[in-house]
Coordinates of C-alpha atoms in Angstrom, one line a residue:
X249 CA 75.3 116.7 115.3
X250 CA 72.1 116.8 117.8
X251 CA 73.7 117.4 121.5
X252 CA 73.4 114.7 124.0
X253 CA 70.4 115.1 126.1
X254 CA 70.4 116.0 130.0
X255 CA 69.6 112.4 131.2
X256 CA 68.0 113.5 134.5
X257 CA 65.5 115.2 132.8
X258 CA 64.5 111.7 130.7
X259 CA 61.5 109.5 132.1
X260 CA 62.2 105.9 132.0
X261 CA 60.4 105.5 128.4
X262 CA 62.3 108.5 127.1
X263 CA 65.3 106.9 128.0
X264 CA 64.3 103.4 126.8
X265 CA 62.9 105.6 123.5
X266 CA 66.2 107.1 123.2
X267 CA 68.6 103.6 123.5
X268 CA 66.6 101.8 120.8
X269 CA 66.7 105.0 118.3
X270 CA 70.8 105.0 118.7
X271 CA 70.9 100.8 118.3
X272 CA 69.0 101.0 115.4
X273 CA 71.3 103.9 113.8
X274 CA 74.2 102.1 114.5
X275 CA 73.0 98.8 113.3
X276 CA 72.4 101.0 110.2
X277 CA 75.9 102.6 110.6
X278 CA 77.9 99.4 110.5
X279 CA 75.8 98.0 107.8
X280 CA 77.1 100.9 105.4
X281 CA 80.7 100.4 107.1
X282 CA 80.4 96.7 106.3
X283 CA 79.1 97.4 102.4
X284 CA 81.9 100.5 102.2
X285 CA 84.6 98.0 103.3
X286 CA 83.3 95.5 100.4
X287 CA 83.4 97.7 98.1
X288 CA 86.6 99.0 99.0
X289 CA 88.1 95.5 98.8
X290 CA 86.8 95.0 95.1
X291 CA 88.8 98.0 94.2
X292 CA 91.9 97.6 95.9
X293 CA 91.7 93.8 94.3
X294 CA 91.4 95.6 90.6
X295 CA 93.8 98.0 91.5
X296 CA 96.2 95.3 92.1
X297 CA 95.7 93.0 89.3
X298 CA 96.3 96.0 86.7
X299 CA 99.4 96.5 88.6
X300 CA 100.3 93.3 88.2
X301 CA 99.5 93.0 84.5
X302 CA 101.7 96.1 84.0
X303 CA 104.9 94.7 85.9
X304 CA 104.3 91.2 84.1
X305 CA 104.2 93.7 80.8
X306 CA 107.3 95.3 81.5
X307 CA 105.5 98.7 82.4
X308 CA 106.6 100.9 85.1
X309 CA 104.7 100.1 88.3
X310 CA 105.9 103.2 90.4
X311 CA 106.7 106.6 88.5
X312 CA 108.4 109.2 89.8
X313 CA 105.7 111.2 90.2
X314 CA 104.4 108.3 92.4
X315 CA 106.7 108.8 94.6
X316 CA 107.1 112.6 94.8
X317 CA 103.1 112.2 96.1
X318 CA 104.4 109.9 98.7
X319 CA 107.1 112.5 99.6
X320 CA 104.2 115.4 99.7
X321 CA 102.2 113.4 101.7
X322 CA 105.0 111.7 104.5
X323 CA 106.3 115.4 104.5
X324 CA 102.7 116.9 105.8
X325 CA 103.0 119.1 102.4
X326 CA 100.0 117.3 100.5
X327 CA 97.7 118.3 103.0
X328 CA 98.7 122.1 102.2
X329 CA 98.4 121.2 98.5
X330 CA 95.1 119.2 98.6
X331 CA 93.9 122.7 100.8
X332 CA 95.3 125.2 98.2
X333 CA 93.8 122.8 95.2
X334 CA 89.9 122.5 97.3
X335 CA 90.1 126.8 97.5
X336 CA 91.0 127.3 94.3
X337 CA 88.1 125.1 92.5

């Protein structure tokens, strides 16, 4: 990440150079954001209609091992696993 620049050292155009360079990468940013939250929304929407289609076929929709994660995770120890998993690959 580029440091921010000394502003008193800017002319007027630099400045004005410098503002439209940083709308235009944010107008970028939030464009991804926007097509990342889309996308993000399809899957959560397919995630939850196989769900349902296993409760309405009787299926388990929550395992144990479901909610041993949730444990890991509420109990800070998933970080320390996911950490131990990423240095041992």
């Amino acid at each position: 990440m580029e440091t921010f620049p000394d502003l008193g050292s800017l002319t007027d155009q630099e400045l004005k150079d410098l503002i439209q360079n940083l709308t235009e990468e944010e107008i970028d940013i939030s464009y991804k954001r926007r097509i990342l939250h889309g996308k993000i929304d399809i899957l959560r929407a397919e995630l939850v209609n196989r769900l349902r289609k296993k409760h309405e076929g009787g299926e388990d929709v929550i395992t144990g091992a479901d909610v041993q994660r949730l444990t890991d995770i509420l109990s800070g120890r998933a970080a320390a696993s996911a950490a131990d998993d990423d240095a041992a690959s």
